[in-house]
Coordinates of C-alpha atoms in Angstrom, one line a residue:
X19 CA 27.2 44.7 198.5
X20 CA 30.8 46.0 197.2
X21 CA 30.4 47.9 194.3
X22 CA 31.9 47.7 190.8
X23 CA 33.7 50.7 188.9
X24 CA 32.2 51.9 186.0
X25 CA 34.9 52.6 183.0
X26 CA 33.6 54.6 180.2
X27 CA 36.1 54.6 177.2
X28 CA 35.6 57.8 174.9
X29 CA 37.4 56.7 171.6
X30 CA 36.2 53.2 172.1
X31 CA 36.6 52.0 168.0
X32 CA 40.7 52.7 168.6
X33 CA 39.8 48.4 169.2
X34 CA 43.7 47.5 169.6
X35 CA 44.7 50.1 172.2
X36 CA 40.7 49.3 174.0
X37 CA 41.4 45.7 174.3
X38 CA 45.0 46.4 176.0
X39 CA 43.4 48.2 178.8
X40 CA 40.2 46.3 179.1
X41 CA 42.6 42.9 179.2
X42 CA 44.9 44.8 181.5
X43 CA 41.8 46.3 183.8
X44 CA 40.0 42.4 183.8
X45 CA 42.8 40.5 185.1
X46 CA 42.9 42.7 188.1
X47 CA 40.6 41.0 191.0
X48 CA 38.9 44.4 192.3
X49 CA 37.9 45.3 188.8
X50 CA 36.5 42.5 187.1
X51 CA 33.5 42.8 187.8
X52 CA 33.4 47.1 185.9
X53 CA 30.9 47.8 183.4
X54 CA 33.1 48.3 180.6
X55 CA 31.4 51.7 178.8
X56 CA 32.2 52.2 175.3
X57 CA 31.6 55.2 173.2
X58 CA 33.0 56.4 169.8
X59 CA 31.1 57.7 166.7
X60 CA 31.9 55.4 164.1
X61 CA 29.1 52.5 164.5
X62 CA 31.4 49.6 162.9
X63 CA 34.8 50.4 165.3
X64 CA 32.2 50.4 168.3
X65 CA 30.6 47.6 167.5
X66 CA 34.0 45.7 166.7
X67 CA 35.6 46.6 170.1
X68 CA 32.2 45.4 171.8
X69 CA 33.2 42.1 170.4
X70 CA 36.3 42.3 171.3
X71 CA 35.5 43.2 174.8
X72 CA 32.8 40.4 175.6
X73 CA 35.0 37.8 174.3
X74 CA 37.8 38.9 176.7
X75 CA 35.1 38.8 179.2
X76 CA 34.3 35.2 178.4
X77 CA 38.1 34.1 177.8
X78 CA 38.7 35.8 181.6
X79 CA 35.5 34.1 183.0
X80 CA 34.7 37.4 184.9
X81 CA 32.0 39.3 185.8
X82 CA 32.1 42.4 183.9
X83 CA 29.7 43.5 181.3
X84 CA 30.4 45.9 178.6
X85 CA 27.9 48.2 177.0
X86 CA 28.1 50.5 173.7
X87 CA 26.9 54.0 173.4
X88 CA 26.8 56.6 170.6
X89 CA 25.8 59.4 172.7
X90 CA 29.2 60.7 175.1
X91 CA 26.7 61.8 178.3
X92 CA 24.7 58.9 178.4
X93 CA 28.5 57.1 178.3
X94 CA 29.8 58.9 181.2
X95 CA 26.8 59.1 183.4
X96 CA 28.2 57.4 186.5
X97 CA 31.9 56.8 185.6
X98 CA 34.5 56.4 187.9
X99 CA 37.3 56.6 185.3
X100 CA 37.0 57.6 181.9
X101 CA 39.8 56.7 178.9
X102 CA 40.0 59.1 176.7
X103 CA 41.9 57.6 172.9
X104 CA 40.8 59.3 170.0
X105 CA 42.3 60.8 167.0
X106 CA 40.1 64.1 165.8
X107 CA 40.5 64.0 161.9
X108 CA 42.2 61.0 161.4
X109 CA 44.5 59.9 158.9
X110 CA 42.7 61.1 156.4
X111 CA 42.2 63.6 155.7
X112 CA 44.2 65.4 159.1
X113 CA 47.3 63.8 158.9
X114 CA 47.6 64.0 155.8
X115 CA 47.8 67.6 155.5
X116 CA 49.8 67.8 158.4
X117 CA 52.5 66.2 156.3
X118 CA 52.0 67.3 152.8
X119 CA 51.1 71.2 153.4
X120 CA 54.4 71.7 154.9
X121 CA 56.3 69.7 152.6
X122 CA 55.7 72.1 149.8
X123 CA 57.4 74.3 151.9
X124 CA 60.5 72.0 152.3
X125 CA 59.6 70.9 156.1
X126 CA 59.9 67.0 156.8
X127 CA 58.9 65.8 159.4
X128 CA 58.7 62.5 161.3
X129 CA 55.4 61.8 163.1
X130 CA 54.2 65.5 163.5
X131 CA 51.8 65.0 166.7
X132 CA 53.0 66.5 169.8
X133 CA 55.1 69.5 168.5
X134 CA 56.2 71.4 165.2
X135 CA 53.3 72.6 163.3
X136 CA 52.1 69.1 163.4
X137 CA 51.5 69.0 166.1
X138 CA 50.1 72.5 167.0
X139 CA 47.4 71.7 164.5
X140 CA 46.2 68.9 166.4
X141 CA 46.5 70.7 169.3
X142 CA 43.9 72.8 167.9
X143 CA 41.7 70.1 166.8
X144 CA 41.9 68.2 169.5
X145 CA 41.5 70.4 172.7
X146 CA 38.3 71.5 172.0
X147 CA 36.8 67.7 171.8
X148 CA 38.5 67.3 175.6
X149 CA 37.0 70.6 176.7
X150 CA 33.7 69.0 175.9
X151 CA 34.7 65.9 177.2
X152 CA 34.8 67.5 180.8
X153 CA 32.0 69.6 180.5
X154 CA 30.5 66.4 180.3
X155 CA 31.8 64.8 183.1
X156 CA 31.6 67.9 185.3
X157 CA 27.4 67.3 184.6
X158 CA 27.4 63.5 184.9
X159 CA 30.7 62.2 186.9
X160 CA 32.4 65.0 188.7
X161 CA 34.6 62.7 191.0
X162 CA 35.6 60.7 187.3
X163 CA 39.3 60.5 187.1
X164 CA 40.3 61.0 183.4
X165 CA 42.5 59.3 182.2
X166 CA 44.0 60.8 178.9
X167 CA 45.9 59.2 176.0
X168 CA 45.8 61.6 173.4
X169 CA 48.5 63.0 171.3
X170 CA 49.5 66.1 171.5
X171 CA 49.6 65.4 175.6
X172 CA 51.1 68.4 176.9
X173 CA 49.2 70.9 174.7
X174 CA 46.0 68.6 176.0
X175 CA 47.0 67.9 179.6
X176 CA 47.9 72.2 180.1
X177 CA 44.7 73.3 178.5
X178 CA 42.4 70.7 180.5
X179 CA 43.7 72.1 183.8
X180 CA 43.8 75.9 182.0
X181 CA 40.0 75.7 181.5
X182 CA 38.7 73.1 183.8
X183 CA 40.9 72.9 186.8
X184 CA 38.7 70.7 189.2
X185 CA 38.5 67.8 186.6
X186 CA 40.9 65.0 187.7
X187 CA 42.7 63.7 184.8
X188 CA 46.2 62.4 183.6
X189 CA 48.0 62.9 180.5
X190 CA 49.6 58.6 180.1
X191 CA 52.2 57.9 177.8
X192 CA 54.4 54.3 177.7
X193 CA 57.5 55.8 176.9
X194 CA 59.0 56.0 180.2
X195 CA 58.9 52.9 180.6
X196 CA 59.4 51.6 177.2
X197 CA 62.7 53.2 177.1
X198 CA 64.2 51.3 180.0
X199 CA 62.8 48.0 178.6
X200 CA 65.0 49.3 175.5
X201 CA 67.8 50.5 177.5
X202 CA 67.8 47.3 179.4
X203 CA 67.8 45.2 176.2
X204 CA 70.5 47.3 174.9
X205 CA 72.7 46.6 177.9
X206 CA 71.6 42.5 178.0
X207 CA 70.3 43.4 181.6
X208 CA 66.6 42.3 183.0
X209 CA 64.5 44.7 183.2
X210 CA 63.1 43.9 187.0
X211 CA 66.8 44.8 188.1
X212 CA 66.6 48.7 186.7
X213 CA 66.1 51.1 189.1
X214 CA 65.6 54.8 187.3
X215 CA 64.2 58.4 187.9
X216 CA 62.6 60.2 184.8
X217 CA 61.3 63.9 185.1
X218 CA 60.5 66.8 182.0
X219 CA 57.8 67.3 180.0
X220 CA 55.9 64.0 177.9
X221 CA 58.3 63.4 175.0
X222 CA 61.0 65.6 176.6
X223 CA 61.4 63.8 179.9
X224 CA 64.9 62.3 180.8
X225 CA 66.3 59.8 183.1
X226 CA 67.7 61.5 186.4
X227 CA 68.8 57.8 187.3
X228 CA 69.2 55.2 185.2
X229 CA 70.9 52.2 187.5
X230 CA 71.2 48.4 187.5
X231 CA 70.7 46.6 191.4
X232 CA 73.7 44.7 192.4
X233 CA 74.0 41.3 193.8
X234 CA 74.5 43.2 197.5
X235 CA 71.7 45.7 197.1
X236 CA 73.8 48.3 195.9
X237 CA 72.8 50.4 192.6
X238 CA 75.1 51.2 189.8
X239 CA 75.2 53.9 187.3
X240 CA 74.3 52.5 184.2
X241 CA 75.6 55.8 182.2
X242 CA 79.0 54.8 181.7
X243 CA 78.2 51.6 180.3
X244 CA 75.2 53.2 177.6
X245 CA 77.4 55.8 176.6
X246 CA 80.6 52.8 175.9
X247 CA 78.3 50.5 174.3
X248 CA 77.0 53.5 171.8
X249 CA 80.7 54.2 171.2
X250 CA 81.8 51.1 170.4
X251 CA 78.3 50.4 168.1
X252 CA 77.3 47.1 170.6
X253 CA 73.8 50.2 171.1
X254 CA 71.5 50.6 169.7
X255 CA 70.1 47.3 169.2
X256 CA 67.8 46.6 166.5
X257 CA 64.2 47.8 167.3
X258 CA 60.6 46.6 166.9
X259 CA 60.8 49.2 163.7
X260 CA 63.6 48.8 160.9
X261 CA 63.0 52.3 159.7
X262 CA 64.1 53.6 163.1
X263 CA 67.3 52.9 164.5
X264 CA 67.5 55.0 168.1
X265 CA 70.7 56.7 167.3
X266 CA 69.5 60.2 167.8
X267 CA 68.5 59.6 171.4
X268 CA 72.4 57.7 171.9
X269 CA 74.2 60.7 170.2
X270 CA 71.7 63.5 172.7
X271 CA 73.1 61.4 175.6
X272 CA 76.7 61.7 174.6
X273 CA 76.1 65.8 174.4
X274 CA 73.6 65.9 177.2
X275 CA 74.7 63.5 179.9
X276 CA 71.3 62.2 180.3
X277 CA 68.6 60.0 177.9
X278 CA 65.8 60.9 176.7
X279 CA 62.6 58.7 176.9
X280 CA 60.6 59.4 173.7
X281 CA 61.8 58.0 170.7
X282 CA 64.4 59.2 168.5
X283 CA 62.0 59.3 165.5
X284 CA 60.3 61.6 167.7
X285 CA 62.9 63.7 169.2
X286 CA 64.7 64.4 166.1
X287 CA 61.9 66.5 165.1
X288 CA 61.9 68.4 168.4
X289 CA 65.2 70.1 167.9
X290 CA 66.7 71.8 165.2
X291 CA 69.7 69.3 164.4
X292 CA 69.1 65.8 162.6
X293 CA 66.1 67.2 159.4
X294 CA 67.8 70.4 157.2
X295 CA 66.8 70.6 154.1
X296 CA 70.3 70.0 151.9
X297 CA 72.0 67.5 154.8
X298 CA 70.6 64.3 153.6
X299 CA 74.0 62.9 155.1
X300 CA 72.4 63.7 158.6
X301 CA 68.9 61.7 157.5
X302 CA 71.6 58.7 156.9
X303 CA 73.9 59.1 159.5
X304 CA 71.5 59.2 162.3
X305 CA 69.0 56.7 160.2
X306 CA 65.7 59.4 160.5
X307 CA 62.3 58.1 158.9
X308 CA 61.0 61.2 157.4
X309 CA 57.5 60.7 157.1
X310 CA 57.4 57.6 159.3
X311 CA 54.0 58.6 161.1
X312 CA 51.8 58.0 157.4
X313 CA 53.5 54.7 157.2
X314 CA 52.3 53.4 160.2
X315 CA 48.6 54.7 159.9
X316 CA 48.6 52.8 156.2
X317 CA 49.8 49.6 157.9
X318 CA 48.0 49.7 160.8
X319 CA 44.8 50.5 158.5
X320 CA 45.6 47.6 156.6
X321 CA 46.6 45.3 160.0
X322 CA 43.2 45.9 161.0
X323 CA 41.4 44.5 158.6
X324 CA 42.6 40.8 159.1
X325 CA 42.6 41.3 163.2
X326 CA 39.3 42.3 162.9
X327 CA 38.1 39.2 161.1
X328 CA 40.8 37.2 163.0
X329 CA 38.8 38.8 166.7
X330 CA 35.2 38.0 165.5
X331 CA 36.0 34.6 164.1
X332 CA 37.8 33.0 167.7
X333 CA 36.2 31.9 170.4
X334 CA 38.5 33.4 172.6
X335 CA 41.1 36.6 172.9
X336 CA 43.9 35.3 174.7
X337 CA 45.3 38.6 176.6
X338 CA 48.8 39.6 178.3
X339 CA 49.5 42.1 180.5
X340 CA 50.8 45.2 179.0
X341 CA 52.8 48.6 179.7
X342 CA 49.9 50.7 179.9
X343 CA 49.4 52.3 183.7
X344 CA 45.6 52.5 183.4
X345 CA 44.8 49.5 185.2
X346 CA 47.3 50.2 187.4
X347 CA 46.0 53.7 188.5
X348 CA 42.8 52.4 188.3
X349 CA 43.3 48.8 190.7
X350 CA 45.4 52.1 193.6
X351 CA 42.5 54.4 193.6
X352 CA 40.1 51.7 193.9
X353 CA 41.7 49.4 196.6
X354 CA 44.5 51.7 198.0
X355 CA 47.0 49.6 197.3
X356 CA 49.6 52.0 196.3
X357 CA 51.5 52.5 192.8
X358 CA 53.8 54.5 191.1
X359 CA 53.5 56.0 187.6
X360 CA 54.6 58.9 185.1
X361 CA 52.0 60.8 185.1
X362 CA 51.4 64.1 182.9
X363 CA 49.8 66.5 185.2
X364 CA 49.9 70.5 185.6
X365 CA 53.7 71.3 187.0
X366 CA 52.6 73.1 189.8
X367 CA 56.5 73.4 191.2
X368 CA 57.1 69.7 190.7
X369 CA 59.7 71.0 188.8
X370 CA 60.9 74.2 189.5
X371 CA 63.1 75.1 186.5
X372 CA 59.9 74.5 184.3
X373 CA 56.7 76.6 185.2
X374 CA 54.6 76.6 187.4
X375 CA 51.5 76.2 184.8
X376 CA 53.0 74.0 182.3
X377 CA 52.2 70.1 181.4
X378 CA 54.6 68.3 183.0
X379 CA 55.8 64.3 183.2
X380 CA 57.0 63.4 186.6
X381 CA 56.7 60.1 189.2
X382 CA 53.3 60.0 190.9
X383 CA 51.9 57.8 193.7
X384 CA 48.3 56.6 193.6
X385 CA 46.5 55.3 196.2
X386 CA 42.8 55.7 197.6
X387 CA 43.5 59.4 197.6
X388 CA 43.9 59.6 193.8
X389 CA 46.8 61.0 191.7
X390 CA 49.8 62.7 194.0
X391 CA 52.8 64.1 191.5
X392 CA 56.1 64.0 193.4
X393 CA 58.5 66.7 194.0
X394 CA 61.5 66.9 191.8
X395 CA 63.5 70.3 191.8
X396 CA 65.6 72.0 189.7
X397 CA 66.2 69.9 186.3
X398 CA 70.4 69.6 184.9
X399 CA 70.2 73.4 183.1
X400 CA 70.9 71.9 179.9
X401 CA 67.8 69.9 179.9
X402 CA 65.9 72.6 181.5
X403 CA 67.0 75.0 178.5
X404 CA 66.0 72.1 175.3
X405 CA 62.9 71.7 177.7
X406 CA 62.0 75.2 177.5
X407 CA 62.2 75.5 173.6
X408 CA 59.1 72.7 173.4
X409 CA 57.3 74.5 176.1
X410 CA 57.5 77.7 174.2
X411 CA 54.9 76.2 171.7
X412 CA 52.8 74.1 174.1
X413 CA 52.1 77.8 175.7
X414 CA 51.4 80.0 172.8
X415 CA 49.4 76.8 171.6
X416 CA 47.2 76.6 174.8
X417 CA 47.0 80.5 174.9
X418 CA 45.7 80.7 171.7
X419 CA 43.1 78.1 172.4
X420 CA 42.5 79.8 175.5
X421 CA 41.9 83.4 174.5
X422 CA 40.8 82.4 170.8
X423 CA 43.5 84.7 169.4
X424 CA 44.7 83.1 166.2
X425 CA 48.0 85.5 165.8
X426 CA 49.2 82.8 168.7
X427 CA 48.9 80.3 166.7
X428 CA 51.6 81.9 164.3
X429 CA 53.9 82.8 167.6
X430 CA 53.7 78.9 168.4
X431 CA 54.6 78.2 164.8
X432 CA 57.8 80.7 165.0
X433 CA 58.9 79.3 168.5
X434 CA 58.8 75.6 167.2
X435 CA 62.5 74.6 166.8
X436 CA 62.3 72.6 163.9
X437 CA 60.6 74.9 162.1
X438 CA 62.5 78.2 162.4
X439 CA 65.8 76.5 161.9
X440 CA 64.2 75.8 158.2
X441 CA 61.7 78.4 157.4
X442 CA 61.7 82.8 157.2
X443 CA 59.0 84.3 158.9
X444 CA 57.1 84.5 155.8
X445 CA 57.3 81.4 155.0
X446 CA 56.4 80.1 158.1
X447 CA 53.0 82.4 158.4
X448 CA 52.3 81.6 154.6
X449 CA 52.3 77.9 155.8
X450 CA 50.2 78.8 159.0
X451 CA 47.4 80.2 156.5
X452 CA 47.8 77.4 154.4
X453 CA 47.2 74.4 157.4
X454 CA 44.6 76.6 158.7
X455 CA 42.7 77.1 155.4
X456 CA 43.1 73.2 154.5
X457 CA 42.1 71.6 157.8
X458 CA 38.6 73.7 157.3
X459 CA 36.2 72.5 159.6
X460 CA 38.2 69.8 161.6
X461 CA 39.7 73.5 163.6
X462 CA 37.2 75.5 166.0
X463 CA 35.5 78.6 164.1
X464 CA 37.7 81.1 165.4
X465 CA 40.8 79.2 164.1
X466 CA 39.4 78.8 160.7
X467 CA 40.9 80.0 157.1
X468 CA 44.6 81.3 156.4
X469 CA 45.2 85.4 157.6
X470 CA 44.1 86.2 154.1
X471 CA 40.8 84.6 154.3
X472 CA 40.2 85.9 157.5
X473 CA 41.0 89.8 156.5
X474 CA 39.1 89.5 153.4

């Protein structure tokens, strides 16, 4: 009798994301018969995604079954992969004081979860809710092959393989590919004709090659032709998101001589260029949603309450195929058939201008053997140098979490880019206490209350 994988989704109530994968996973002949695991802590979320997920399983006509669980063990028992989508703190309040606390200091921001202090304070939220994750699965599914999707990735993907190096996981992200769907729009080219080589860190990888297949099986640099339509204002086209024309990531190119594949909303908040307090012509030149990220939770909060009617009213979820490689990774591993993602995995000389121990985003192959990163070499020295400055935090982030030394947590604040272009030191570890001392409980005891609390 062939047996069936067993998925366990940790996070289960993010319903939207959940019902991607689980549509992706079920239309896949070797995996639709899984027992779909699903595990979060909020009873109505769970409870909507189980509805979700049985009447995709009815729409499909497969032979899966899907199961809900409170407890995270009992979840896991058994797995073979585990998703991991969860958001520690929410909206509200987390979020929420990752924007406003540092707006009092004058810092903007964008979407404030993978780097800045943003992101460094859900860093520190977050890591310790994977840690337990895997001491989980090293008691109940050893062999499990995690499969991460949690914001801030890097920070998450380097301290998973810092403290638990035998668990098998990967750090996934869609913006690899998204990009070159965008690129390819922007150019009016299919995108089943690109051909392109990415490589960095998540939200700081670049494309190597970014090339268009010829009518004789020849590739052509597709470079030229971004950089001309950028110049002459044919790129970029509009986006899925009005607020956030990509013209940071087009004017990078035309310093760097390569594209980045994380949005621009994203990136501008990663260097210290586009968001100074007094240049509000840079805000409009370069079109930059300051606090874009708390927009998106309110409508998305308000989305889901009509979807969620709209879900337990039909009789059936129609489902597409989407951009996500879990199903993908999944469907290798379990058949051998072989694929190839971006994966975020530990560096280990992948890249050798990046080191050895950091988080980094680079092609992998899967097949029956698991997760294999490729080699890539030495980085273009400009990108390793921009690359370097968003690894600077990542580390003191992860060595802070590590070693339970909160002065790190200051050092990663001081090395962020954005940051110390706006703030003095002071500022900057005033702020530090401040984040610290308003996100309370949501941080691990050690991390707890500003400097001044602490010495008191």
């Amino acid at each position: 009798m062939v047996r069936n994988p067993r998925i366990a989704f940790i996070g289960a109530g993010s319903t939207v994301f959940m019902k991607n994968i689980v549509g992706d996973v079920l239309q896949r002949p070797a995996l639709s018969g899984a027992t779909i695991a699903l595990m979060d802590i909020n009873p109505q979320r769970l409870e909507e995604s189980a509805v979700v997920v049985n009447k995709l399983i009815a729409t499909l006509g497969v032979k899966a079954k899907a199961e809900t669980y409170s407890d995270r063990r009992k979840a896991l028992k058994g797995a073979d992969f585990v998703v991991v989508a969860f958001q520690i703190g929410g909206y509200e309040p987390c979020t929420v004081t990752d924007f406003e606390v540092p707006k009092k200091y004058g810092l903007r921001q964008t979407i404030a979860d993978t780097l800045g202090v943003g992101g460094i304070m859900r860093g520190l939220r977050t890591v310790p809710h994977l840690w337990k994750i895997c001491e989980d699965m090293l008691a109940v599914c050893p062999e499990a092959i995690m499969l991460q999707y949690v914001n801030p990735m890097a920070i998450n993907t380097w301290a998973i393989a810092e403290k638990y190096p035998t668990i098998k996981q990967v750090g996934l992200c869609h913006s690899v590919q998204g990009t070159a769907m965008e690129l390819a729009h922007d150019l009016d080219l299919p995108y089943e004709e690109i051909r392109y080589r990415s490589a960095g860190i998540n939200h700081m990888a670049f494309y190597l090659k970014f090339e268009h297949r010829q009518a004789d099986g020849s590739y052509r640099d597709l470079y030229p032709d971004l950089v001309r339509a950028y110049r002459e204002g044919r790129a970029p086209k509009p986006g899925w998101n009005p607020r956030c024309p990509n013209k940071v990531r087009y004017e990078m190119l035309t310093r760097l001589g390569y594209f980045v594949t994380e949005s621009s909303e994203h990136f501008a908040e990663y260097t210290p260029y586009f968001i100074k307090d007094g240049r509000p012509d840079l805000i409009e030149k370069y079109g930059i949603p300051l606090d874009e990220y708390p927009k998106r939770c309110i409508e998305q909060i308000e989305r889901w309450k009509g979807q969620a009617e709209a879900y337990r009213s039909a009789e059936r979820i129609e489902v597409e195929q989407s951009r996500e490689y879990a199903s993908s990774i999944m469907n290798s591993v379990w058949t051998g058939e072989p694929s190839v993602i971006y994966g975020n995995v530990r560096n280990n000389g992948c890249i050798t201008s990046l080191p050895f121990d950091c988080a980094a985003e680079v092609p992998c192959l899967v097949d029956a053997s698991g997760i294999q990163p490729t080699y890539i070499g030495d980085l273009p020295p400009q990108l390793t140098a921009l690359i370097r400055t968003n690894i600077n935090v990542q580390e003191l982030t992860v060595r802070a979490l590590m070693s339970e030394n909160r002065e790190h947590i200051y050092h990663a604040a001081m090395m962020d880019p954005h940051t110390a272009a706006e703030l003095d030191l002071d500022q900057i570890w005033s702020l530090v206490d401040d984040l610290l001392a308003a996100h309370g409980d949501w941080l691990p005891a050690w991390a707890r209350g500003g400097r001044k609390s602490a010495a008191a």
